[in-house]
Amino acid sequence: MKSGFALFRRDLRSLFCVATGPIVAALFSSLCAIAFISGVFDQGGIATMRPVFDFSAWLLILLCPAITMRLIAEERRVGTWDLLLASPISSFQLAKGKFIAAWSFLLFVLLTTVPIVLVLEIYAQPDYGAILSGYLGMFLLGGAVLATGIVVSSLTTSQTVAYLVTTFFWLTLSLGTKVIPTLVPSKFADFVFAFDPDLRTSAFSIGLLDSSGVVYFLSIMVVMVLVAAFAVDRTRRPSLQLSKIIISGVCLVASLVAINEIALQEQFRIRFDATGSRKYTLSDQTTSFMNTLEEPWRIVVLMDESLTDRSVTKQVDEVLRRYDDASEHITVERIDPSNPNSITAYEGLLHNLMKIYAVELQSAETAIATGKKTFQELMTFASSESAWAELVSQLQVTPKELETLNTLTTSLALLGRDGNLILDEVDKAMFVDAAKPLPRLSVARDILAAANGRWSRELSEVAWWLQEGRSDAISVASNEEAVAFETMSAKLAKSDDALRRLGRLELGDLAMQLTEGQGAIMMSPTRATMISASLLFPATRSSSGIAQDQRFRGEQIISSALRSLDAEEIPQVVFVHAEEQSLLVKNKEGVDIAAVQGLLESSRFRVLEWNPADSARPSLGDGPIVYVVIPPSSRAGLEISQREQTLLDAVTGLLAGNEAVMLNVQPSLLPRYGQVDPWAKLLLQLGVEANTSKVVLQQVAVGPQQVHIQRAQLIDRSVGEHSIARAVDSRRIYMPLPIEISGGESLLAIMPDDDRWLDENWAAETDGTGKTRLQEELSVASAVVHHENARAIVVGSGGWLLSWAADRAAQLGDGQVTMANPGNSEFLLASVSWLAGLDEWIAASPLGKQSSRIEGLTSTMYTVWLFVLIIGVPVFILSVSSVASIKRKAA
């Protein structure tokens, strides 16, 4: 044992003193710093070490063999190996001592990246659980590579061969396990994937500790150290039969495969989420709202634990706990609808909802029952009048009257015979079971209102026809029967009016949402609302068996919903556009507003769309109304189309009527050809100028003598003290084709940069040669208060709120995602709240903090830290090593 420890100290000292060790450590530190600077360290960037760990995994495969290549091969070359073999140390102790020395040195190498974590702490609140988990993954991966290197080094006298063989073994293993599954039958794919080292380290990098990953790396280390001991023993005892060594090696490899196969079985597998080391805190705005509550409120999260990863469950519980602590008047609860033990709680929730909406439920049920009764009368009436129409058609009538009477006979007979199909659909909507726990009042009401309203109009037209100039043979009978048709039409109209007067049925909306099975329900003493599960947490697992970890992003949405429940009227947002297709429907290209629609609706904004080219301005109920104008996504030629002109006229009317409007403006080719852009002209009445002829472009180096021209900008800092600006400060906003906006109170601006300029030739291939660089900040969004204190917002980008821009996701690894541009959604929420006059709804929204982000980073400090991390730390490591080496020689 003492001999093994002495060997460990000797080799560890050697690794620190010989130039190879410090060079490996300095190189590792510098390259990891480059990965951090380029992939993480940016204002508004996600405070995660994931990119560094991803890069380190490949880096360790290249650098670890440099640590082990000389441990045995060098001793063979200089002749000290034979002396070591002649010592009393056993072969296993020899292999183990060298491995532990190399593994200990690896720990030092990994610790050289600690300054990166310290810098991250200065500008953000990184999750140390995830960071420590990532370091553990790198430590285990490095240990496996080192153990393999010990084996190869024990089999050769060449350091070069030892390095290359170890490196290529791990590169082949990593790449092969990604390619081979596509070449073998699918039933063998999972077996191959199980040996992919990248798959194992990715879980560690996001803070998910998986026992199968730990077993994978530890088993490789143990097997490789044993194989190295066999190789050393073979050198010591040439008489040892090679066949025994081969058989022993095969047995070890077989046990390695078996151990890992067993470790992947769910019954032997343990997972632990190491994230959440930073205690979650509610935003100041949420806390202030909680303090205003004086009556009992509830937050109930419905979540099927069998479909949701445990890490997400943990995050949900943490957020709910904070709400519970924030006010004595709010209670929180998480219910699993699929768990039989939760039936009582779930039924209690439904009872509370029906109690809150007892008046609405009673009114709706009465109106629906009356509507059904009226429709049943209609069916009886239709059967009777069908026979009458058929009888009358046999009299002396004109050909045109005969055609009309035959059509009437057929329609009424069909209604009398098949009208029950409509009533069946109403009954289905009102039916309650486990899958549909509340009556779908809205659906039942809409079906009946549509049917009764339609037949009221149809019968009214029939009554008019019967009274208008019928032939003498049927004139008297027609006039007498017209009264019956008018009476039935009036009954149907009355029923239709009663159904429509119900207005928005909030309980009906909740019933529709509850059919999803998951979500969050907020209840005040008088109202309730539900947030869809898709906006809160995922319900899937990856095919590899490692759980996805899409972060719970509930506080911002839950808090908005809670504030909206306290509002007397529901704000309405109307998206105004000239596209031929609806923008509320998702499409593959993401040219829609489905993403922001879900966010607005979850915050209790009523979302509508209006296409002036296709329909009249919608009649809206009471409450604040905000119009969001989306310019045409494309324009054919230089002519303004009729649809676009209609949109322009509609927006002109909105501004003239002092409506609250958010106007998004696209760049235009018209000014380039001496024509006036009508959108820029429109803005002049607000005192705002839009330079629609030029777009802010930026060149980014992508290779030697190669630059890429960006036609979009990432804005992570707001300007001014406006409430909207404060709400989105340090939230990354993606602005495609940004143009300059002058006038009003600036909200967002693009900072000056030597690589940015305004270009009139933005629609064609261009470069920055000879262009005047941006010398001062350029505003791209402004808030305006104009006539009679009417509010408006002008944004110099047309596509920033479309799904392809607003809902972009950044992959954090193994299915874990976060919003790449959270500022887009937050800017829209804050803007419509301000335009609606709901200034108190505007908060420094925590949606962007679903993952901690870097804040307060200036360009000067960016440069300083770039130099310190990439050059300063490696130079310090080499300097300390050189001084220590000099002192050692002097001694």
JSON list of C-alpha atoms in Angstrom, two decimals, residues 185-381:
[
{"chain": "A", "resi": 185, "resn": "PRO", "atom": "CA", "xyz": [-31.71, -3.09, -37.26]},
{"chain": "A", "resi": 186, "resn": "SER", "atom": "CA", "xyz": [-33.59, -0.70, -34.99]},
{"chain": "A", "resi": 187, "resn": "LYS", "atom": "CA", "xyz": [-33.91, -3.32, -32.23]},
{"chain": "A", "resi": 188, "resn": "PHE", "atom": "CA", "xyz": [-30.13, -3.09, -31.72]},
{"chain": "A", "resi": 189, "resn": "ALA", "atom": "CA", "xyz": [-29.98, 0.71, -31.88]},
{"chain": "A", "resi": 190, "resn": "ASP", "atom": "CA", "xyz": [-30.58, 1.32, -28.17]},
{"chain": "A", "resi": 191, "resn": "PHE", "atom": "CA", "xyz": [-27.79, -1.10, -27.29]},
{"chain": "A", "resi": 192, "resn": "VAL", "atom": "CA", "xyz": [-25.34, 0.90, -29.43]},
{"chain": "A", "resi": 193, "resn": "PHE", "atom": "CA", "xyz": [-26.59, 4.24, -28.15]},
{"chain": "A", "resi": 194, "resn": "ALA", "atom": "CA", "xyz": [-25.96, 3.06, -24.59]},
{"chain": "A", "resi": 195, "resn": "PHE", "atom": "CA", "xyz": [-22.21, 3.24, -25.21]},
{"chain": "A", "resi": 196, "resn": "ASP", "atom": "CA", "xyz": [-22.21, 6.80, -26.58]},
{"chain": "A", "resi": 197, "resn": "PRO", "atom": "CA", "xyz": [-20.11, 8.89, -24.16]},
{"chain": "A", "resi": 198, "resn": "ASP", "atom": "CA", "xyz": [-21.70, 12.13, -25.39]},
{"chain": "A", "resi": 199, "resn": "LEU", "atom": "CA", "xyz": [-25.13, 10.87, -24.42]},
{"chain": "A", "resi": 200, "resn": "ARG", "atom": "CA", "xyz": [-23.84, 10.22, -20.90]},
{"chain": "A", "resi": 201, "resn": "THR", "atom": "CA", "xyz": [-22.10, 13.56, -20.42]},
{"chain": "A", "resi": 202, "resn": "SER", "atom": "CA", "xyz": [-25.02, 15.59, -21.80]},
{"chain": "A", "resi": 203, "resn": "ALA", "atom": "CA", "xyz": [-27.18, 14.57, -18.85]},
{"chain": "A", "resi": 204, "resn": "PHE", "atom": "CA", "xyz": [-24.51, 15.70, -16.37]},
{"chain": "A", "resi": 205, "resn": "SER", "atom": "CA", "xyz": [-24.14, 19.03, -18.17]},
{"chain": "A", "resi": 206, "resn": "ILE", "atom": "CA", "xyz": [-27.72, 20.06, -17.50]},
{"chain": "A", "resi": 207, "resn": "GLY", "atom": "CA", "xyz": [-27.69, 18.94, -13.89]},
{"chain": "A", "resi": 208, "resn": "LEU", "atom": "CA", "xyz": [-29.34, 15.54, -14.22]},
{"chain": "A", "resi": 209, "resn": "LEU", "atom": "CA", "xyz": [-27.38, 12.93, -12.30]},
{"chain": "A", "resi": 210, "resn": "ASP", "atom": "CA", "xyz": [-28.13, 9.49, -13.71]},
{"chain": "A", "resi": 211, "resn": "SER", "atom": "CA", "xyz": [-26.78, 6.40, -11.98]},
{"chain": "A", "resi": 212, "resn": "SER", "atom": "CA", "xyz": [-26.41, 4.65, -15.34]},
{"chain": "A", "resi": 213, "resn": "GLY", "atom": "CA", "xyz": [-23.97, 7.35, -16.46]},
{"chain": "A", "resi": 214, "resn": "VAL", "atom": "CA", "xyz": [-21.92, 7.03, -13.28]},
{"chain": "A", "resi": 215, "resn": "VAL", "atom": "CA", "xyz": [-21.82, 3.23, -13.67]},
{"chain": "A", "resi": 216, "resn": "TYR", "atom": "CA", "xyz": [-20.82, 3.61, -17.33]},
{"chain": "A", "resi": 217, "resn": "PHE", "atom": "CA", "xyz": [-17.71, 5.66, -16.64]},
{"chain": "A", "resi": 218, "resn": "LEU", "atom": "CA", "xyz": [-16.68, 3.94, -13.40]},
{"chain": "A", "resi": 219, "resn": "SER", "atom": "CA", "xyz": [-17.00, 0.50, -14.97]},
{"chain": "A", "resi": 220, "resn": "ILE", "atom": "CA", "xyz": [-14.76, 1.56, -17.87]},
{"chain": "A", "resi": 221, "resn": "MET", "atom": "CA", "xyz": [-12.17, 2.85, -15.41]},
{"chain": "A", "resi": 222, "resn": "VAL", "atom": "CA", "xyz": [-12.17, -0.33, -13.34]},
{"chain": "A", "resi": 223, "resn": "VAL", "atom": "CA", "xyz": [-11.98, -2.62, -16.38]},
{"chain": "A", "resi": 224, "resn": "MET", "atom": "CA", "xyz": [-9.24, -0.58, -18.03]},
{"chain": "A", "resi": 225, "resn": "VAL", "atom": "CA", "xyz": [-7.11, -0.45, -14.85]},
{"chain": "A", "resi": 226, "resn": "LEU", "atom": "CA", "xyz": [-7.45, -4.23, -14.54]},
{"chain": "A", "resi": 227, "resn": "VAL", "atom": "CA", "xyz": [-6.48, -4.68, -18.20]},
{"chain": "A", "resi": 228, "resn": "ALA", "atom": "CA", "xyz": [-3.47, -2.39, -17.62]},
{"chain": "A", "resi": 229, "resn": "ALA", "atom": "CA", "xyz": [-2.51, -4.54, -14.62]},
{"chain": "A", "resi": 230, "resn": "PHE", "atom": "CA", "xyz": [-2.66, -7.67, -16.84]},
{"chain": "A", "resi": 231, "resn": "ALA", "atom": "CA", "xyz": [-0.47, -5.94, -19.41]},
{"chain": "A", "resi": 232, "resn": "VAL", "atom": "CA", "xyz": [2.07, -4.98, -16.73]},
{"chain": "A", "resi": 233, "resn": "ASP", "atom": "CA", "xyz": [1.95, -8.52, -15.32]},
{"chain": "A", "resi": 234, "resn": "ARG", "atom": "CA", "xyz": [2.65, -9.93, -18.79]},
{"chain": "A", "resi": 235, "resn": "THR", "atom": "CA", "xyz": [5.77, -7.72, -18.97]},
{"chain": "A", "resi": 236, "resn": "ARG", "atom": "CA", "xyz": [6.90, -8.94, -15.57]},
{"chain": "A", "resi": 237, "resn": "ARG", "atom": "CA", "xyz": [6.22, -12.59, -16.30]},
{"chain": "A", "resi": 238, "resn": "PRO", "atom": "CA", "xyz": [6.82, -13.39, -19.95]},
{"chain": "A", "resi": 239, "resn": "SER", "atom": "CA", "xyz": [5.89, -17.00, -19.17]},
{"chain": "A", "resi": 240, "resn": "LEU", "atom": "CA", "xyz": [2.30, -15.92, -18.47]},
{"chain": "A", "resi": 241, "resn": "GLN", "atom": "CA", "xyz": [0.24, -17.43, -21.24]},
{"chain": "A", "resi": 242, "resn": "LEU", "atom": "CA", "xyz": [-1.18, -14.88, -23.67]},
{"chain": "A", "resi": 243, "resn": "SER", "atom": "CA", "xyz": [-4.35, -16.93, -23.98]},
{"chain": "A", "resi": 244, "resn": "LYS", "atom": "CA", "xyz": [-5.11, -16.39, -20.29]},
{"chain": "A", "resi": 245, "resn": "ILE", "atom": "CA", "xyz": [-4.68, -12.67, -20.70]},
{"chain": "A", "resi": 246, "resn": "ILE", "atom": "CA", "xyz": [-6.99, -12.65, -23.73]},
{"chain": "A", "resi": 247, "resn": "ILE", "atom": "CA", "xyz": [-9.62, -14.73, -21.94]},
{"chain": "A", "resi": 248, "resn": "SER", "atom": "CA", "xyz": [-9.41, -12.48, -18.90]},
{"chain": "A", "resi": 249, "resn": "GLY", "atom": "CA", "xyz": [-9.73, -9.39, -21.12]},
{"chain": "A", "resi": 250, "resn": "VAL", "atom": "CA", "xyz": [-12.75, -10.82, -22.92]},
{"chain": "A", "resi": 251, "resn": "CYS", "atom": "CA", "xyz": [-14.39, -11.62, -19.59]},
{"chain": "A", "resi": 252, "resn": "LEU", "atom": "CA", "xyz": [-13.75, -8.10, -18.37]},
{"chain": "A", "resi": 253, "resn": "VAL", "atom": "CA", "xyz": [-15.26, -6.56, -21.51]},
{"chain": "A", "resi": 254, "resn": "ALA", "atom": "CA", "xyz": [-18.27, -8.89, -21.27]},
{"chain": "A", "resi": 255, "resn": "SER", "atom": "CA", "xyz": [-18.79, -7.87, -17.66]},
{"chain": "A", "resi": 256, "resn": "LEU", "atom": "CA", "xyz": [-18.48, -4.21, -18.71]},
{"chain": "A", "resi": 257, "resn": "VAL", "atom": "CA", "xyz": [-21.27, -4.67, -21.26]},
{"chain": "A", "resi": 258, "resn": "ALA", "atom": "CA", "xyz": [-23.44, -6.63, -18.81]},
{"chain": "A", "resi": 259, "resn": "ILE", "atom": "CA", "xyz": [-23.01, -4.11, -16.00]},
{"chain": "A", "resi": 260, "resn": "ASN", "atom": "CA", "xyz": [-24.02, -1.23, -18.25]},
{"chain": "A", "resi": 261, "resn": "GLU", "atom": "CA", "xyz": [-26.97, -3.13, -19.66]},
{"chain": "A", "resi": 262, "resn": "ILE", "atom": "CA", "xyz": [-28.24, -3.80, -16.15]},
{"chain": "A", "resi": 263, "resn": "ALA", "atom": "CA", "xyz": [-27.60, -0.21, -15.08]},
{"chain": "A", "resi": 264, "resn": "LEU", "atom": "CA", "xyz": [-29.90, 1.03, -17.86]},
{"chain": "A", "resi": 265, "resn": "GLN", "atom": "CA", "xyz": [-32.86, -0.95, -16.55]},
{"chain": "A", "resi": 266, "resn": "GLU", "atom": "CA", "xyz": [-35.39, 1.33, -14.91]},
{"chain": "A", "resi": 267, "resn": "GLN", "atom": "CA", "xyz": [-35.69, -0.77, -11.75]},
{"chain": "A", "resi": 268, "resn": "PHE", "atom": "CA", "xyz": [-31.96, -0.32, -11.06]},
{"chain": "A", "resi": 269, "resn": "ARG", "atom": "CA", "xyz": [-31.70, 3.26, -12.25]},
{"chain": "A", "resi": 270, "resn": "ILE", "atom": "CA", "xyz": [-31.61, 6.33, -10.00]},
{"chain": "A", "resi": 271, "resn": "ARG", "atom": "CA", "xyz": [-31.93, 9.89, -11.28]},
{"chain": "A", "resi": 272, "resn": "PHE", "atom": "CA", "xyz": [-31.38, 13.05, -9.32]},
{"chain": "A", "resi": 273, "resn": "ASP", "atom": "CA", "xyz": [-31.94, 16.62, -10.42]},
{"chain": "A", "resi": 274, "resn": "ALA", "atom": "CA", "xyz": [-29.05, 18.71, -9.11]},
{"chain": "A", "resi": 275, "resn": "THR", "atom": "CA", "xyz": [-30.47, 21.98, -10.41]},
{"chain": "A", "resi": 276, "resn": "GLY", "atom": "CA", "xyz": [-32.26, 24.54, -8.32]},
{"chain": "A", "resi": 277, "resn": "SER", "atom": "CA", "xyz": [-29.30, 25.36, -6.10]},
{"chain": "A", "resi": 278, "resn": "ARG", "atom": "CA", "xyz": [-30.35, 29.00, -6.35]},
{"chain": "A", "resi": 279, "resn": "LYS", "atom": "CA", "xyz": [-33.45, 29.55, -4.31]},
{"chain": "A", "resi": 280, "resn": "TYR", "atom": "CA", "xyz": [-36.30, 30.76, -6.48]},
{"chain": "A", "resi": 281, "resn": "THR", "atom": "CA", "xyz": [-37.73, 34.17, -5.58]},
{"chain": "A", "resi": 282, "resn": "LEU", "atom": "CA", "xyz": [-40.83, 35.84, -6.93]},
{"chain": "A", "resi": 283, "resn": "SER", "atom": "CA", "xyz": [-40.47, 39.18, -8.70]},
{"chain": "A", "resi": 284, "resn": "ASP", "atom": "CA", "xyz": [-41.09, 42.38, -6.74]},
{"chain": "A", "resi": 285, "resn": "GLN", "atom": "CA", "xyz": [-44.23, 43.07, -8.79]},
{"chain": "A", "resi": 286, "resn": "THR", "atom": "CA", "xyz": [-45.67, 39.64, -7.99]},
{"chain": "A", "resi": 287, "resn": "THR", "atom": "CA", "xyz": [-44.88, 40.04, -4.30]},
{"chain": "A", "resi": 288, "resn": "SER", "atom": "CA", "xyz": [-46.50, 43.48, -4.22]},
{"chain": "A", "resi": 289, "resn": "PHE", "atom": "CA", "xyz": [-49.65, 42.10, -5.81]},
{"chain": "A", "resi": 290, "resn": "MET", "atom": "CA", "xyz": [-49.76, 39.23, -3.32]},
{"chain": "A", "resi": 291, "resn": "ASN", "atom": "CA", "xyz": [-49.66, 41.77, -0.49]},
{"chain": "A", "resi": 292, "resn": "THR", "atom": "CA", "xyz": [-52.83, 43.47, -1.80]},
{"chain": "A", "resi": 293, "resn": "LEU", "atom": "CA", "xyz": [-54.97, 40.34, -1.50]},
{"chain": "A", "resi": 294, "resn": "GLU", "atom": "CA", "xyz": [-57.57, 40.46, 1.25]},
{"chain": "A", "resi": 295, "resn": "GLU", "atom": "CA", "xyz": [-59.76, 37.46, 0.32]},
{"chain": "A", "resi": 296, "resn": "PRO", "atom": "CA", "xyz": [-58.96, 33.78, -0.27]},
{"chain": "A", "resi": 297, "resn": "TRP", "atom": "CA", "xyz": [-57.38, 33.00, -3.67]},
{"chain": "A", "resi": 298, "resn": "ARG", "atom": "CA", "xyz": [-56.20, 29.63, -5.01]},
{"chain": "A", "resi": 299, "resn": "ILE", "atom": "CA", "xyz": [-53.62, 28.35, -7.47]},
{"chain": "A", "resi": 300, "resn": "VAL", "atom": "CA", "xyz": [-54.12, 24.75, -8.54]},
{"chain": "A", "resi": 301, "resn": "VAL", "atom": "CA", "xyz": [-51.68, 23.05, -10.91]},
{"chain": "A", "resi": 302, "resn": "LEU", "atom": "CA", "xyz": [-53.02, 19.97, -12.69]},
{"chain": "A", "resi": 303, "resn": "MET", "atom": "CA", "xyz": [-50.05, 17.84, -13.70]},
{"chain": "A", "resi": 304, "resn": "ASP", "atom": "CA", "xyz": [-49.84, 14.20, -14.68]},
{"chain": "A", "resi": 305, "resn": "GLU", "atom": "CA", "xyz": [-46.63, 13.08, -12.97]},
{"chain": "A", "resi": 306, "resn": "SER", "atom": "CA", "xyz": [-46.35, 10.02, -15.22]},
{"chain": "A", "resi": 307, "resn": "LEU", "atom": "CA", "xyz": [-45.92, 12.35, -18.22]},
{"chain": "A", "resi": 308, "resn": "THR", "atom": "CA", "xyz": [-43.78, 15.01, -16.60]},
{"chain": "A", "resi": 309, "resn": "ASP", "atom": "CA", "xyz": [-40.16, 14.69, -15.57]},
{"chain": "A", "resi": 310, "resn": "ARG", "atom": "CA", "xyz": [-39.34, 14.84, -11.88]},
{"chain": "A", "resi": 311, "resn": "SER", "atom": "CA", "xyz": [-37.07, 17.84, -12.38]},
{"chain": "A", "resi": 312, "resn": "VAL", "atom": "CA", "xyz": [-40.01, 19.84, -13.74]},
{"chain": "A", "resi": 313, "resn": "THR", "atom": "CA", "xyz": [-42.20, 18.63, -10.86]},
{"chain": "A", "resi": 314, "resn": "LYS", "atom": "CA", "xyz": [-39.57, 19.90, -8.46]},
{"chain": "A", "resi": 315, "resn": "GLN", "atom": "CA", "xyz": [-39.53, 23.31, -10.12]},
{"chain": "A", "resi": 316, "resn": "VAL", "atom": "CA", "xyz": [-43.33, 23.54, -10.07]},
{"chain": "A", "resi": 317, "resn": "ASP", "atom": "CA", "xyz": [-43.40, 22.76, -6.34]},
{"chain": "A", "resi": 318, "resn": "GLU", "atom": "CA", "xyz": [-40.71, 25.36, -5.68]},
{"chain": "A", "resi": 319, "resn": "VAL", "atom": "CA", "xyz": [-42.61, 28.12, -7.50]},
{"chain": "A", "resi": 320, "resn": "LEU", "atom": "CA", "xyz": [-45.89, 27.16, -5.81]},
{"chain": "A", "resi": 321, "resn": "ARG", "atom": "CA", "xyz": [-44.15, 27.19, -2.43]},
{"chain": "A", "resi": 322, "resn": "ARG", "atom": "CA", "xyz": [-43.04, 30.78, -3.06]},
{"chain": "A", "resi": 323, "resn": "TYR", "atom": "CA", "xyz": [-46.61, 31.83, -3.87]},
{"chain": "A", "resi": 324, "resn": "ASP", "atom": "CA", "xyz": [-47.83, 30.14, -0.71]},
{"chain": "A", "resi": 325, "resn": "ASP", "atom": "CA", "xyz": [-45.24, 32.01, 1.36]},
{"chain": "A", "resi": 326, "resn": "ALA", "atom": "CA", "xyz": [-45.98, 35.35, -0.31]},
{"chain": "A", "resi": 327, "resn": "SER", "atom": "CA", "xyz": [-49.50, 35.81, 1.11]},
{"chain": "A", "resi": 328, "resn": "GLU", "atom": "CA", "xyz": [-51.64, 34.28, 3.81]},
{"chain": "A", "resi": 329, "resn": "HIS", "atom": "CA", "xyz": [-54.66, 34.77, 1.56]},
{"chain": "A", "resi": 330, "resn": "ILE", "atom": "CA", "xyz": [-53.43, 32.50, -1.21]},
{"chain": "A", "resi": 331, "resn": "THR", "atom": "CA", "xyz": [-53.33, 28.71, -1.12]},
{"chain": "A", "resi": 332, "resn": "VAL", "atom": "CA", "xyz": [-51.58, 26.49, -3.62]},
{"chain": "A", "resi": 333, "resn": "GLU", "atom": "CA", "xyz": [-52.12, 22.89, -4.60]},
{"chain": "A", "resi": 334, "resn": "ARG", "atom": "CA", "xyz": [-50.82, 20.42, -7.15]},
{"chain": "A", "resi": 335, "resn": "ILE", "atom": "CA", "xyz": [-53.24, 17.70, -8.29]},
{"chain": "A", "resi": 336, "resn": "ASP", "atom": "CA", "xyz": [-52.46, 14.67, -10.43]},
{"chain": "A", "resi": 337, "resn": "PRO", "atom": "CA", "xyz": [-55.73, 13.96, -12.31]},
{"chain": "A", "resi": 338, "resn": "SER", "atom": "CA", "xyz": [-54.53, 10.45, -13.21]},
{"chain": "A", "resi": 339, "resn": "ASN", "atom": "CA", "xyz": [-53.86, 9.48, -9.60]},
{"chain": "A", "resi": 340, "resn": "PRO", "atom": "CA", "xyz": [-56.84, 7.76, -7.89]},
{"chain": "A", "resi": 341, "resn": "ASN", "atom": "CA", "xyz": [-55.73, 9.27, -4.59]},
{"chain": "A", "resi": 342, "resn": "SER", "atom": "CA", "xyz": [-56.37, 12.74, -6.03]},
{"chain": "A", "resi": 343, "resn": "ILE", "atom": "CA", "xyz": [-59.99, 12.13, -7.00]},
{"chain": "A", "resi": 344, "resn": "THR", "atom": "CA", "xyz": [-61.34, 13.87, -3.91]},
{"chain": "A", "resi": 345, "resn": "ALA", "atom": "CA", "xyz": [-59.16, 16.93, -4.44]},
{"chain": "A", "resi": 346, "resn": "TYR", "atom": "CA", "xyz": [-60.04, 17.05, -8.13]},
{"chain": "A", "resi": 347, "resn": "GLU", "atom": "CA", "xyz": [-63.77, 16.81, -7.45]},
{"chain": "A", "resi": 348, "resn": "GLY", "atom": "CA", "xyz": [-63.40, 19.53, -4.84]},
{"chain": "A", "resi": 349, "resn": "LEU", "atom": "CA", "xyz": [-61.77, 21.75, -7.46]},
{"chain": "A", "resi": 350, "resn": "LEU", "atom": "CA", "xyz": [-64.65, 21.17, -9.89]},
{"chain": "A", "resi": 351, "resn": "HIS", "atom": "CA", "xyz": [-67.17, 21.89, -7.12]},
{"chain": "A", "resi": 352, "resn": "ASN", "atom": "CA", "xyz": [-65.43, 25.20, -6.34]},
{"chain": "A", "resi": 353, "resn": "LEU", "atom": "CA", "xyz": [-65.45, 26.22, -10.00]},
{"chain": "A", "resi": 354, "resn": "MET", "atom": "CA", "xyz": [-69.15, 25.45, -10.33]},
{"chain": "A", "resi": 355, "resn": "LYS", "atom": "CA", "xyz": [-69.81, 27.37, -7.11]},
{"chain": "A", "resi": 356, "resn": "ILE", "atom": "CA", "xyz": [-67.94, 30.43, -8.40]},
{"chain": "A", "resi": 357, "resn": "TYR", "atom": "CA", "xyz": [-69.87, 30.34, -11.66]},
{"chain": "A", "resi": 358, "resn": "ALA", "atom": "CA", "xyz": [-73.20, 29.18, -10.21]},
{"chain": "A", "resi": 359, "resn": "VAL", "atom": "CA", "xyz": [-75.11, 32.15, -11.66]},
{"chain": "A", "resi": 360, "resn": "GLU", "atom": "CA", "xyz": [-73.49, 31.76, -15.07]},
{"chain": "A", "resi": 361, "resn": "LEU", "atom": "CA", "xyz": [-74.10, 28.01, -15.02]},
{"chain": "A", "resi": 362, "resn": "GLN", "atom": "CA", "xyz": [-77.75, 28.40, -14.11]},
{"chain": "A", "resi": 363, "resn": "SER", "atom": "CA", "xyz": [-78.34, 31.09, -16.75]},
{"chain": "A", "resi": 364, "resn": "ALA", "atom": "CA", "xyz": [-76.58, 29.07, -19.43]},
{"chain": "A", "resi": 365, "resn": "GLU", "atom": "CA", "xyz": [-78.36, 25.83, -18.59]},
{"chain": "A", "resi": 366, "resn": "THR", "atom": "CA", "xyz": [-81.74, 27.62, -18.62]},
{"chain": "A", "resi": 367, "resn": "ALA", "atom": "CA", "xyz": [-81.04, 29.28, -21.97]},
{"chain": "A", "resi": 368, "resn": "ILE", "atom": "CA", "xyz": [-79.70, 26.05, -23.48]},
{"chain": "A", "resi": 369, "resn": "ALA", "atom": "CA", "xyz": [-82.69, 24.04, -22.20]},
{"chain": "A", "resi": 370, "resn": "THR", "atom": "CA", "xyz": [-85.06, 26.65, -23.65]},
{"chain": "A", "resi": 371, "resn": "GLY", "atom": "CA", "xyz": [-83.11, 26.61, -26.91]},
{"chain": "A", "resi": 372, "resn": "LYS", "atom": "CA", "xyz": [-83.37, 22.83, -27.12]},
{"chain": "A", "resi": 373, "resn": "LYS", "atom": "CA", "xyz": [-87.11, 22.96, -26.45]},
{"chain": "A", "resi": 374, "resn": "THR", "atom": "CA", "xyz": [-87.55, 25.59, -29.16]},
{"chain": "A", "resi": 375, "resn": "PHE", "atom": "CA", "xyz": [-85.53, 23.54, -31.62]},
{"chain": "A", "resi": 376, "resn": "GLN", "atom": "CA", "xyz": [-87.66, 20.47, -30.83]},
{"chain": "A", "resi": 377, "resn": "GLU", "atom": "CA", "xyz": [-90.75, 22.56, -31.57]},
{"chain": "A", "resi": 378, "resn": "LEU", "atom": "CA", "xyz": [-89.08, 23.54, -34.81]},
{"chain": "A", "resi": 379, "resn": "MET", "atom": "CA", "xyz": [-88.60, 19.90, -35.74]},
{"chain": "A", "resi": 380, "resn": "THR", "atom": "CA", "xyz": [-92.30, 19.17, -35.10]},
{"chain": "A", "resi": 381, "resn": "PHE", "atom": "CA", "xyz": [-93.26, 22.29, -37.02]}
]
